[in-house]
PDB file of C-alpha atoms and ligand atoms in Angstrom:
ATOM      1  CA  MET A1369       9.492  20.747   1.832  1.00  0.00           C
ATOM      2  CA  PHE A1370       7.212  17.899   1.508  1.00  0.00           C
ATOM      3  CA  ALA A1371       6.981  14.249   0.827  1.00  0.00           C
ATOM      4  CA  ASP A1372       3.823  11.690   0.137  1.00  0.00           C
ATOM      5  CA  LEU A1373       5.197   8.220   0.831  1.00  0.00           C
ATOM      6  CA  HIS A1374       1.943   6.657   0.149  1.00  0.00           C
ATOM      7  CA  LEU A1375       0.839   6.299  -3.794  1.00  0.00           C
ATOM      8  CA  HIS A1376      -0.974   3.725  -5.996  1.00  0.00           C
ATOM      9  CA  THR A1377      -0.621   3.886  -9.693  1.00  0.00           C
ATOM     10  CA  ASN A1378      -2.385   1.385 -12.407  1.00  0.00           C
ATOM     11  CA  PHE A1379       0.391  -1.407 -11.635  1.00  0.00           C
ATOM     12  CA  SER A1380      -2.474  -2.193  -8.900  1.00  0.00           C
ATOM     13  CA  ASP A1381      -5.476  -0.580  -8.043  1.00  0.00           C
ATOM     14  CA  GLY A1382      -4.854   3.149  -8.719  1.00  0.00           C
ATOM     15  CA  THR A1383      -6.034   4.700 -11.473  1.00  0.00           C
ATOM     16  CA  TYR A1384      -2.829   7.033 -12.600  1.00  0.00           C
ATOM     17  CA  THR A1385       0.459   5.774 -14.712  1.00  0.00           C
ATOM     18  CA  PRO A1386       3.585   6.304 -13.175  1.00  0.00           C
ATOM     19  CA  GLU A1387       4.212   9.437 -15.478  1.00  0.00           C
ATOM     20  CA  GLU A1388       0.574  11.241 -14.709  1.00  0.00           C
ATOM     21  CA  LEU A1389       1.361  10.403 -10.900  1.00  0.00           C
ATOM     22  CA  ALA A1390       4.795  12.060 -11.127  1.00  0.00           C
ATOM     23  CA  GLU A1391       3.001  14.656 -13.127  1.00  0.00           C
ATOM     24  CA  HIS A1392       0.682  15.293 -10.135  1.00  0.00           C
ATOM     25  CA  ALA A1393       3.742  15.441  -7.826  1.00  0.00           C
ATOM     26  CA  ALA A1394       5.703  17.796  -9.329  1.00  0.00           C
ATOM     27  CA  ARG A1395       2.688  20.014  -9.623  1.00  0.00           C
ATOM     28  CA  TYR A1396       2.076  19.891  -6.033  1.00  0.00           C
ATOM     29  CA  ARG A1397       6.021  20.548  -5.736  1.00  0.00           C
ATOM     30  CA  PHE A1398       6.704  17.532  -3.347  1.00  0.00           C
ATOM     31  CA  LYS A1399      10.384  16.884  -3.087  1.00  0.00           C
ATOM     32  CA  ALA A1400      10.253  12.909  -2.526  1.00  0.00           C
ATOM     33  CA  VAL A1401       7.455  10.423  -3.160  1.00  0.00           C
ATOM     34  CA  ALA A1402       7.250   6.995  -2.702  1.00  0.00           C
ATOM     35  CA  LEU A1403       5.296   4.188  -4.662  1.00  0.00           C
ATOM     36  CA  THR A1404       3.546   1.596  -2.550  1.00  0.00           C
ATOM     37  CA  ASP A1405       1.780  -0.624  -5.222  1.00  0.00           C
ATOM     38  CA  HIS A1406      -0.006  -3.433  -3.366  1.00  0.00           C
ATOM     39  CA  ASP A1407       1.653  -6.524  -3.574  1.00  0.00           C
ATOM     40  CA  THR A1408       4.268  -5.504  -6.512  1.00  0.00           C
ATOM     41  CA  VAL A1409       7.587  -3.361  -7.340  1.00  0.00           C
ATOM     42  CA  GLU A1410       6.637  -3.380 -10.688  1.00  0.00           C
ATOM     43  CA  GLY A1411       5.873   0.029 -11.436  1.00  0.00           C
ATOM     44  CA  CYS A1412       8.963   1.847  -9.675  1.00  0.00           C
ATOM     45  CA  ALA A1413      11.475   1.480 -12.881  1.00  0.00           C
ATOM     46  CA  ARG A1414       8.894   3.987 -14.655  1.00  0.00           C
ATOM     47  CA  MET A1415       8.311   6.148 -11.712  1.00  0.00           C
ATOM     48  CA  ALA A1416      11.640   6.288 -10.763  1.00  0.00           C
ATOM     49  CA  ALA A1417      12.583   7.736 -14.163  1.00  0.00           C
ATOM     50  CA  ALA A1418       9.305   9.911 -14.462  1.00  0.00           C
ATOM     51  CA  CYS A1419      10.444  11.507 -10.976  1.00  0.00           C
ATOM     52  CA  LYS A1420      13.527  11.704 -12.094  1.00  0.00           C
ATOM     53  CA  ALA A1421      12.774  13.638 -15.331  1.00  0.00           C
ATOM     54  CA  ARG A1422      10.825  16.479 -12.981  1.00  0.00           C
ATOM     55  CA  GLY A1423      13.601  16.765 -10.042  1.00  0.00           C
ATOM     56  CA  ILE A1424      11.659  14.284  -7.830  1.00  0.00           C
ATOM     57  CA  GLU A1425      13.671  12.187  -5.097  1.00  0.00           C
ATOM     58  CA  PHE A1426      12.217   8.908  -5.749  1.00  0.00           C
ATOM     59  CA  VAL A1427      11.604   6.009  -2.794  1.00  0.00           C
ATOM     60  CA  PRO A1428      10.753   2.484  -4.134  1.00  0.00           C
ATOM     61  CA  GLY A1429       8.231   1.088  -2.197  1.00  0.00           C
ATOM     62  CA  SER A1430       5.207  -1.615  -1.654  1.00  0.00           C
ATOM     63  CA  GLU A1431       2.479  -2.125   0.394  1.00  0.00           C
ATOM     64  CA  LEU A1432       1.603  -5.641   1.846  1.00  0.00           C
ATOM     65  CA  THR A1433      -1.263  -7.275   3.585  1.00  0.00           C
ATOM     66  CA  VAL A1434      -0.256  -9.109   6.636  1.00  0.00           C
ATOM     67  CA  GLU A1435      -2.107 -10.671   9.603  1.00  0.00           C
ATOM     68  CA  HIS A1436      -1.424 -10.372  13.221  1.00  0.00           C
ATOM     69  CA  GLU A1437      -3.538 -11.888  16.121  1.00  0.00           C
ATOM     70  CA  GLY A1438      -6.424 -12.429  13.418  1.00  0.00           C
ATOM     71  CA  HIS A1439      -6.411  -8.613  12.301  1.00  0.00           C
ATOM     72  CA  GLU A1440      -5.681  -7.721   8.760  1.00  0.00           C
ATOM     73  CA  LEU A1441      -2.822  -5.363   8.377  1.00  0.00           C
ATOM     74  CA  HIS A1442      -0.921  -3.237   5.727  1.00  0.00           C
ATOM     75  CA  VAL A1443       2.795  -2.856   6.127  1.00  0.00           C
ATOM     76  CA  LEU A1444       4.378  -0.452   3.689  1.00  0.00           C
ATOM     77  CA  ALA A1445       8.145  -1.355   2.285  1.00  0.00           C
ATOM     78  CA  TYR A1446      10.735   1.219   1.785  1.00  0.00           C
ATOM     79  CA  PHE A1447      13.617   1.148   0.088  1.00  0.00           C
ATOM     80  CA  ILE A1448      13.512  -2.102  -0.825  1.00  0.00           C
ATOM     81  CA  ASP A1449      15.514  -3.587  -3.687  1.00  0.00           C
ATOM     82  CA  ALA A1450      12.781  -3.587  -6.392  1.00  0.00           C
ATOM     83  CA  GLU A1451      14.535  -6.566  -8.784  1.00  0.00           C
ATOM     84  CA  HIS A1452      15.300  -9.075  -5.198  1.00  0.00           C
ATOM     85  CA  PRO A1453      14.802 -12.450  -6.378  1.00  0.00           C
ATOM     86  CA  ARG A1454      12.564 -13.466  -3.511  1.00  0.00           C
ATOM     87  CA  LEU A1455      10.901 -10.540  -3.071  1.00  0.00           C
ATOM     88  CA  LEU A1456       9.728 -10.870  -6.077  1.00  0.00           C
ATOM     89  CA  SER A1457       8.680 -14.652  -6.199  1.00  0.00           C
ATOM     90  CA  GLU A1458       6.892 -14.112  -3.110  1.00  0.00           C
ATOM     91  CA  MET A1459       5.056 -11.049  -4.922  1.00  0.00           C
ATOM     92  CA  ALA A1460       4.134 -13.244  -7.698  1.00  0.00           C
ATOM     93  CA  HIS A1461       2.674 -15.566  -5.262  1.00  0.00           C
ATOM     94  CA  PHE A1462       0.345 -12.829  -4.084  1.00  0.00           C
ATOM     95  CA  GLN A1463      -0.494 -11.553  -7.346  1.00  0.00           C
ATOM     96  CA  LYS A1464      -1.931 -15.161  -8.788  1.00  0.00           C
ATOM     97  CA  VAL A1465      -3.787 -15.128  -5.229  1.00  0.00           C
ATOM     98  CA  ARG A1466      -5.362 -11.609  -6.019  1.00  0.00           C
ATOM     99  CA  GLN A1467      -6.158 -12.801  -9.510  1.00  0.00           C
ATOM    100  CA  GLU A1468      -7.818 -15.914  -8.281  1.00  0.00           C
ATOM    101  CA  ARG A1469      -9.812 -13.596  -5.775  1.00  0.00           C
ATOM    102  CA  ILE A1470     -11.437 -11.883  -8.211  1.00  0.00           C
ATOM    103  CA  VAL A1471     -12.522 -15.180 -10.050  1.00  0.00           C
ATOM    104  CA  GLU A1472     -14.265 -16.108  -6.687  1.00  0.00           C
ATOM    105  CA  ILE A1473     -15.802 -12.383  -6.270  1.00  0.00           C
ATOM    106  CA  VAL A1474     -17.052 -12.501  -9.335  1.00  0.00           C
ATOM    107  CA  ALA A1475     -18.262 -15.875  -9.030  1.00  0.00           C
ATOM    108  CA  ARG A1476     -20.167 -15.255  -5.256  1.00  0.00           C
ATOM    109  CA  LEU A1477     -22.132 -12.244  -7.511  1.00  0.00           C
ATOM    110  CA  ASN A1478     -22.835 -14.162 -10.157  1.00  0.00           C
ATOM    111  CA  GLU A1479     -24.813 -16.463  -7.604  1.00  0.00           C
ATOM    112  CA  ILE A1480     -27.002 -13.650  -6.397  1.00  0.00           C
ATOM    113  CA  GLY A1481     -28.025 -12.768  -9.904  1.00  0.00           C
ATOM    114  CA  ILE A1482     -24.942  -9.649 -10.870  1.00  0.00           C
ATOM    115  CA  PRO A1483     -24.203 -10.511 -14.287  1.00  0.00           C
ATOM    116  CA  LEU A1484     -20.755  -9.856 -14.038  1.00  0.00           C
ATOM    117  CA  LYS A1485     -17.745 -11.681 -15.911  1.00  0.00           C
ATOM    118  CA  SER A1486     -14.068 -11.869 -14.394  1.00  0.00           C
ATOM    119  CA  GLU A1487     -12.842 -11.285 -17.864  1.00  0.00           C
ATOM    120  CA  SER A1488     -14.201  -7.157 -17.710  1.00  0.00           C
ATOM    121  CA  VAL A1489     -12.694  -7.098 -14.544  1.00  0.00           C
ATOM    122  CA  PHE A1490      -9.283  -8.003 -15.475  1.00  0.00           C
ATOM    123  CA  ALA A1491      -9.870  -6.139 -18.826  1.00  0.00           C
ATOM    124  CA  ILE A1492     -10.246  -3.042 -16.328  1.00  0.00           C
ATOM    125  CA  ALA A1493      -7.344  -3.751 -14.087  1.00  0.00           C
ATOM    126  CA  LYS A1494      -4.429  -4.411 -16.753  1.00  0.00           C
ATOM    127  CA  CYS A1495      -2.370  -5.347 -14.147  1.00  0.00           C
ATOM    128  CA  ASN A1496      -0.974  -8.378 -12.049  1.00  0.00           C
ATOM    129  CA  SER A1497      -2.061  -7.110  -8.750  1.00  0.00           C
ATOM    130  CA  PRO A1498      -5.770  -6.494  -9.403  1.00  0.00           C
ATOM    131  CA  GLY A1499      -7.976  -5.928  -6.377  1.00  0.00           C
ATOM    132  CA  ARG A1500     -11.563  -5.111  -5.187  1.00  0.00           C
ATOM    133  CA  PRO A1501     -11.548  -1.409  -6.457  1.00  0.00           C
ATOM    134  CA  HIS A1502     -11.235  -3.217 -10.083  1.00  0.00           C
ATOM    135  CA  VAL A1503     -14.609  -5.262  -9.341  1.00  0.00           C
ATOM    136  CA  GLY A1504     -16.048  -1.733  -8.114  1.00  0.00           C
ATOM    137  CA  ARG A1505     -15.041  -0.207 -11.491  1.00  0.00           C
ATOM    138  CA  ALA A1506     -16.315  -3.101 -13.640  1.00  0.00           C
ATOM    139  CA  LEU A1507     -19.814  -2.560 -11.683  1.00  0.00           C
ATOM    140  CA  VAL A1508     -19.643   0.870 -12.510  1.00  0.00           C
ATOM    141  CA  GLN A1509     -19.049   0.384 -15.867  1.00  0.00           C
ATOM    142  CA  ALA A1510     -22.033  -2.349 -16.424  1.00  0.00           C
ATOM    143  CA  LYS A1511     -24.081   0.430 -14.754  1.00  0.00           C
ATOM    144  CA  ILE A1512     -24.914  -1.996 -11.724  1.00  0.00           C
ATOM    145  CA  CYS A1513     -23.530   0.537  -9.499  1.00  0.00           C
ATOM    146  CA  SER A1514     -23.057   4.246  -9.436  1.00  0.00           C
ATOM    147  CA  SER A1515     -19.982   4.722  -7.892  1.00  0.00           C
ATOM    148  CA  VAL A1516     -17.003   2.170  -6.952  1.00  0.00           C
ATOM    149  CA  ASP A1517     -18.254   3.329  -3.303  1.00  0.00           C
ATOM    150  CA  GLU A1518     -21.426   1.994  -3.687  1.00  0.00           C
ATOM    151  CA  ALA A1519     -19.813  -1.288  -5.338  1.00  0.00           C
ATOM    152  CA  PHE A1520     -18.162  -1.517  -1.855  1.00  0.00           C
ATOM    153  CA  GLU A1521     -21.172  -0.761  -0.044  1.00  0.00           C
ATOM    154  CA  ARG A1522     -23.450  -2.983  -1.239  1.00  0.00           C
ATOM    155  CA  PHE A1523     -21.179  -6.011  -2.554  1.00  0.00           C
ATOM    156  CA  LEU A1524     -17.731  -5.829  -1.834  1.00  0.00           C
ATOM    157  CA  LYS A1525     -16.918  -4.854   2.001  1.00  0.00           C
ATOM    158  CA  ARG A1526     -16.739  -7.359   4.661  1.00  0.00           C
ATOM    159  CA  ASN A1527     -19.898  -9.160   5.244  1.00  0.00           C
ATOM    160  CA  ARG A1528     -21.191  -8.101   1.924  1.00  0.00           C
ATOM    161  CA  PRO A1529     -22.584 -11.060  -0.630  1.00  0.00           C
ATOM    162  CA  GLY A1530     -19.027 -10.414  -2.656  1.00  0.00           C
ATOM    163  CA  TRP A1531     -16.724 -10.479   0.537  1.00  0.00           C
ATOM    164  CA  VAL A1532     -13.622 -13.013   0.281  1.00  0.00           C
ATOM    165  CA  PRO A1533     -11.229 -12.738   2.701  1.00  0.00           C
ATOM    166  CA  LYS A1534      -7.538 -11.876   1.125  1.00  0.00           C
ATOM    167  CA  PHE A1535      -5.147 -14.844   1.738  1.00  0.00           C
ATOM    168  CA  ARG A1536      -2.425 -12.702   3.612  1.00  0.00           C
ATOM    169  CA  MET A1537       1.131 -13.325   5.327  1.00  0.00           C
ATOM    170  CA  SER A1538       1.973 -13.184   8.845  1.00  0.00           C
ATOM    171  CA  ALA A1539       3.558  -9.815   9.656  1.00  0.00           C
ATOM    172  CA  GLU A1540       6.920 -11.814  11.108  1.00  0.00           C
ATOM    173  CA  HIS A1541       7.227 -12.593   7.583  1.00  0.00           C
ATOM    174  CA  ALA A1542       6.443  -9.896   5.794  1.00  0.00           C
ATOM    175  CA  ILE A1543       9.072  -7.603   7.991  1.00  0.00           C
ATOM    176  CA  GLU A1544      11.527 -10.611   7.966  1.00  0.00           C
ATOM    177  CA  LEU A1545      10.862 -10.452   3.892  1.00  0.00           C
ATOM    178  CA  ILE A1546      11.354  -6.680   3.554  1.00  0.00           C
ATOM    179  CA  HIS A1547      14.297  -6.653   5.359  1.00  0.00           C
ATOM    180  CA  GLU A1548      16.056  -9.233   3.477  1.00  0.00           C
ATOM    181  CA  ALA A1549      14.979  -6.959   0.822  1.00  0.00           C
ATOM    182  CA  GLY A1550      17.064  -4.112   1.712  1.00  0.00           C
ATOM    183  CA  GLY A1551      13.826  -2.534   3.231  1.00  0.00           C
ATOM    184  CA  LEU A1552      12.083  -0.941   6.156  1.00  0.00           C
ATOM    185  CA  ALA A1553       8.701  -2.096   7.404  1.00  0.00           C
ATOM    186  CA  VAL A1554       6.201   0.539   8.500  1.00  0.00           C
ATOM    187  CA  LEU A1555       2.677   0.043   9.556  1.00  0.00           C
ATOM    188  CA  ALA A1556       0.349   1.757   7.701  1.00  0.00           C
ATOM    189  CA  HIS A1557      -2.576   3.748   8.462  1.00  0.00           C
ATOM    190  CA  PRO A1558      -2.734   2.177  12.195  1.00  0.00           C
ATOM    191  CA  ALA A1559      -6.225   4.229  12.543  1.00  0.00           C
ATOM    192  CA  LEU A1560      -8.024   2.386  10.175  1.00  0.00           C
ATOM    193  CA  ASN A1561      -7.134  -1.193  11.580  1.00  0.00           C
ATOM    194  CA  ARG A1562      -7.893  -0.368  14.947  1.00  0.00           C
ATOM    195  CA  ALA A1563      -4.141  -1.671  15.713  1.00  0.00           C
ATOM    196  CA  ASP A1564      -2.754   0.342  18.573  1.00  0.00           C
ATOM    197  CA  ASP A1565      -2.295  -2.352  20.706  1.00  0.00           C
ATOM    198  CA  LEU A1566      -0.627  -4.679  18.079  1.00  0.00           C
ATOM    199  CA  ILE A1567       2.025  -1.679  17.619  1.00  0.00           C
ATOM    200  CA  GLU A1568       4.379  -2.458  20.762  1.00  0.00           C
ATOM    201  CA  PRO A1569       4.472  -6.264  19.903  1.00  0.00           C
ATOM    202  CA  LEU A1570       5.220  -5.529  15.915  1.00  0.00           C
ATOM    203  CA  ALA A1571       8.004  -3.057  16.947  1.00  0.00           C
ATOM    204  CA  GLU A1572       9.628  -6.366  18.978  1.00  0.00           C
ATOM    205  CA  LEU A1573       9.366  -8.020  15.703  1.00  0.00           C
ATOM    206  CA  GLY A1574      11.151  -5.818  13.842  1.00  0.00           C
ATOM    207  CA  LEU A1575       8.993  -2.984  12.452  1.00  0.00           C
ATOM    208  CA  ASP A1576      10.385  -0.163  12.018  1.00  0.00           C
ATOM    209  CA  GLY A1577       8.140   2.836  11.743  1.00  0.00           C
ATOM    210  CA  ILE A1578       4.906   3.815  11.963  1.00  0.00           C
ATOM    211  CA  GLU A1579       2.454   5.822   8.833  1.00  0.00           C
ATOM    212  CA  CYS A1580       1.363   8.673  11.033  1.00  0.00           C
ATOM    213  CA  TYR A1581       0.256  11.122   8.500  1.00  0.00           C
ATOM    214  CA  HIS A1582      -2.766   9.545   6.363  1.00  0.00           C
ATOM    215  CA  THR A1583      -5.812  11.144   4.694  1.00  0.00           C
ATOM    216  CA  LYS A1584      -8.178   9.000   7.383  1.00  0.00           C
ATOM    217  CA  HIS A1585      -5.946  10.289  10.169  1.00  0.00           C
ATOM    218  CA  GLY A1586      -7.200  13.396  12.080  1.00  0.00           C
ATOM    219  CA  THR A1587      -4.727  15.522  14.121  1.00  0.00           C
ATOM    220  CA  GLY A1588      -5.329  13.845  17.031  1.00  0.00           C
ATOM    221  CA  HIS A1589      -4.155  10.775  15.197  1.00  0.00           C
ATOM    222  CA  ILE A1590      -0.982  12.258  14.145  1.00  0.00           C
ATOM    223  CA  GLU A1591      -0.060  13.175  17.543  1.00  0.00           C
ATOM    224  CA  THR A1592      -0.941  10.075  19.121  1.00  0.00           C
ATOM    225  CA  TYR A1593       1.044   7.801  16.714  1.00  0.00           C
ATOM    226  CA  SER A1594       3.915  10.666  16.793  1.00  0.00           C
ATOM    227  CA  LEU A1595       4.238  10.070  20.431  1.00  0.00           C
ATOM    228  CA  LEU A1596       3.963   6.344  20.019  1.00  0.00           C
ATOM    229  CA  ALA A1597       6.919   6.406  17.502  1.00  0.00           C
ATOM    230  CA  GLU A1598       9.333   8.479  19.630  1.00  0.00           C
ATOM    231  CA  ARG A1599       8.520   6.328  22.547  1.00  0.00           C
ATOM    232  CA  LEU A1600       9.137   2.936  20.802  1.00  0.00           C
ATOM    233  CA  LYS A1601      12.194   4.688  19.078  1.00  0.00           C
ATOM    234  CA  LEU A1602      10.041   4.227  15.513  1.00  0.00           C
ATOM    235  CA  LEU A1603      10.696   5.820  12.393  1.00  0.00           C
ATOM    236  CA  VAL A1604       7.481   8.487  11.309  1.00  0.00           C
ATOM    237  CA  THR A1605       6.131   8.336   8.028  1.00  0.00           C
ATOM    238  CA  GLY A1606       3.134   9.784   6.005  1.00  0.00           C
ATOM    239  CA  GLY A1607       1.144   9.570   2.408  1.00  0.00           C
ATOM    240  CA  SER A1608      -2.062  10.106   0.865  1.00  0.00           C
ATOM    241  CA  ASP A1609      -2.764   7.046  -0.216  1.00  0.00           C
ATOM    242  CA  CYS A1610      -3.857   8.303  -3.329  1.00  0.00           C
ATOM    243  CA  HIS A1611      -5.632   6.070  -5.796  1.00  0.00           C
ATOM    244  CA  GLY A1612      -6.022   8.456  -8.956  1.00  0.00           C
ATOM    245  CA  MET A1613      -9.220   8.527  -9.528  1.00  0.00           C
ATOM    246  CA  ASN A1614     -10.853   5.725  -7.796  1.00  0.00           C
ATOM    247  CA  LYS A1615     -12.573   8.139  -5.235  1.00  0.00           C
ATOM    248  CA  GLY A1616     -13.617  10.538  -7.882  1.00  0.00           C
ATOM    249  CA  ARG A1617     -11.290  13.059  -6.970  1.00  0.00           C
ATOM    250  CA  PRO A1618      -7.226  12.256  -6.306  1.00  0.00           C
ATOM    251  CA  LEU A1619      -5.893  12.604  -2.878  1.00  0.00           C
ATOM    252  CA  ILE A1620      -2.625  13.358  -3.600  1.00  0.00           C
ATOM    253  CA  GLY A1621      -1.471  16.832  -2.298  1.00  0.00           C
ATOM    254  CA  SER A1622      -3.998  16.365   0.442  1.00  0.00           C
ATOM    255  CA  ILE A1623      -1.161  14.978   2.870  1.00  0.00           C
ATOM    256  CA  LYS A1624       2.245  17.016   3.439  1.00  0.00           C
ATOM    257  CA  VAL A1625       5.035  14.954   5.464  1.00  0.00           C
ATOM    258  CA  PRO A1626       7.784  17.075   6.313  1.00  0.00           C
ATOM    259  CA  TYR A1627      10.853  16.037   4.504  1.00  0.00           C
ATOM    260  CA  GLN A1628      13.041  15.288   7.549  1.00  0.00           C
ATOM    261  CA  HIS A1629      11.240  12.095   7.902  1.00  0.00           C
ATOM    262  CA  VAL A1630      12.396  10.994   4.664  1.00  0.00           C
ATOM    263  CA  GLU A1631      16.290  11.746   6.024  1.00  0.00           C
ATOM    264  CA  ARG A1632      15.520   9.667   8.737  1.00  0.00           C
ATOM    265  CA  LEU A1633      14.147   6.819   6.314  1.00  0.00           C
ATOM    266  CA  ARG A1634      16.778   7.190   3.914  1.00  0.00           C
ATOM    267  CA  THR A1635      19.797   6.919   7.135  1.00  0.00           C
ATOM    268  CA  ALA A1636      17.859   3.800   8.483  1.00  0.00           C
ATOM    269  CA  ALA A1637      17.791   2.035   5.125  1.00  0.00           C
ATOM    270  CA  GLU A1638      21.428   3.006   4.776  1.00  0.00           C
ATOM    271  CA  THR A1639      22.103   1.491   8.312  1.00  0.00           C
ATOM    272  CA  LEU A1640      20.177  -1.682   7.173  1.00  0.00           C
ATOM    273  CA  ARG A1641      22.096  -2.377   4.129  1.00  0.00           C
ATOM    274  CA  GLY A1642      25.435  -1.592   5.825  1.00  0.00           C
ATOM    275  CA  ARG A1643      24.308  -4.761   8.465  1.00  0.00           C
ATOM    276  CA  LEU A1644      23.340  -6.660   5.764  1.00  0.00           C
ATOM    277  CA  SER A1645      26.018  -6.522   3.736  1.00  0.00           C
ATOM    278  CA  THR A1646      28.184  -7.052   6.314  1.00  0.00           C
ATOM    279  CA  SER A1647      26.656 -10.181   7.454  1.00  0.00           C
ATOM    280  CA  ARG A1648      26.760 -11.427   3.870  1.00  0.00           C
ATOM    281  CA  ALA A1649      30.568 -11.033   3.780  1.00  0.00           C
ATOM    282  CA  PRO A1650      32.560 -13.738   3.898  1.00  0.00           C
ATOM    283  CA  GLN A1651      34.056 -15.008   7.171  1.00  0.00           C
TER     284      GLN A1651
HETATM  285  P1  LIG B 436      -8.228  -5.186  -1.718  1.00  0.00           P
HETATM  286  O1  LIG B 436      -6.528  -5.461  -1.533  1.00  0.00           O
HETATM  287  O2  LIG B 436      -8.385  -5.962  -2.979  1.00  0.00           O
HETATM  288  O3  LIG B 436      -8.983  -5.971  -0.667  1.00  0.00           O
HETATM  289  O4  LIG B 436      -8.721  -3.986  -1.791  1.00  0.00           O
HETATM  290  C1  LIG B 436      -8.459  -3.154  -0.879  1.00  0.00           C
HETATM  291  C2  LIG B 436      -8.551  -1.697  -1.599  1.00  0.00           C
HETATM  292  O5  LIG B 436      -9.736  -1.214  -1.788  1.00  0.00           O
HETATM  293  C3  LIG B 436      -7.886  -0.526  -0.396  1.00  0.00           C
HETATM  294  O6  LIG B 436      -6.275  -0.115  -1.116  1.00  0.00           O
HETATM  295  C4  LIG B 436      -8.762   0.459  -0.928  1.00  0.00           C
HETATM  296  O7  LIG B 436      -7.999   1.276  -1.373  1.00  0.00           O
HETATM  297  C5  LIG B 436      -9.824   0.287  -1.358  1.00  0.00           C
HETATM  298  N1  LIG B 436     -11.161   0.453  -0.538  1.00  0.00           N
HETATM  299  C6  LIG B 436     -11.595  -0.063   0.468  1.00  0.00           C
HETATM  300  N2  LIG B 436     -12.852   0.584   0.675  1.00  0.00           N
HETATM  301  C7  LIG B 436     -13.185   1.015   0.147  1.00  0.00           C
HETATM  302  C8  LIG B 436     -14.253   1.964  -0.284  1.00  0.00           C
HETATM  303  N3  LIG B 436     -15.383   1.945   0.073  1.00  0.00           N
HETATM  304  N4  LIG B 436     -14.145   2.829  -1.436  1.00  0.00           N
HETATM  305  C9  LIG B 436     -13.600   2.605  -2.319  1.00  0.00           C
HETATM  306  N5  LIG B 436     -12.183   1.844  -2.697  1.00  0.00           N
HETATM  307  C10 LIG B 436     -11.917   0.943  -1.273  1.00  0.00           C
HETATM  308 ZN1  LIG B 437      -5.289   0.230  -2.693  1.00  0.00          ZN
HETATM  309 FE1  LIG B 438      -3.772   0.113   3.053  1.00  0.00          FE
HETATM  310 FE1  LIG B 439      -2.659   1.863   0.065  1.00  0.00          FE
END
């Protein structure tokens, strides 16, 4: 029995609808999946219904971009209340920042003579939480690039002409927000961010887990991070980080996380929510 706890839909920069993603999850016979769209939980209700219809357990989630000690890190939120007012209001702010960033990226590309319109990026994104992959897809559609990967290489990654840094909340803020929304905070794909030295300090700030299994983690990484999780008493999670067809082929199915980790995650979330309701009860 396996799970995939890192998936994106077209509510952020994935290409699949929640229903299409649930269909793929069913094909791989996953027992549980989590939706972790960037800075939004808008896809969770549809994904929950699509998973229920296929007998798959659903974990509501999101992926937040944070900053710690000058590093950009991604923090996954699991079992969050997708209707939590403060969470929704902070996410709405980050969505607005993302939309403004698209306009800025396009302006930078225009400055170097690339004839792209932000309207064509928004027409592709059709969501509140657009990102660089949507700009990449617009560049492919305009025949300026032949793939999203090429668009990142030539224009969108750090130090390229279209690079615009993304405003990020502090890791401390993200962990506190996720906990207030009844969720658990897990450091996403640490090997991608070369963040190993930051894990212990983040655990002291309340981080709950490490994403040990990820498409870009080799077996050495899985072992190293699992041992670190054990030493720091952190939860273990993992997922494919599937963005649908952005990379030419879907990654779902490439990572199979043993289901026991979902059970541990669920128990920890229930314990956290128990603590929250006790601290909120009238004295
Ligand atoms: P953003 O949130 O706008 O900064 O965009 C980050 C997203 O871009 C990540 O979720 C990645 O999936 C995607 N991404 C990063 N590098 C590449 C690349 N070289 N090719 C395709 N997608 C990428
Ligand atoms: Zn993404
Ligand atoms: Fe990420
Ligand atoms: Fe992701």
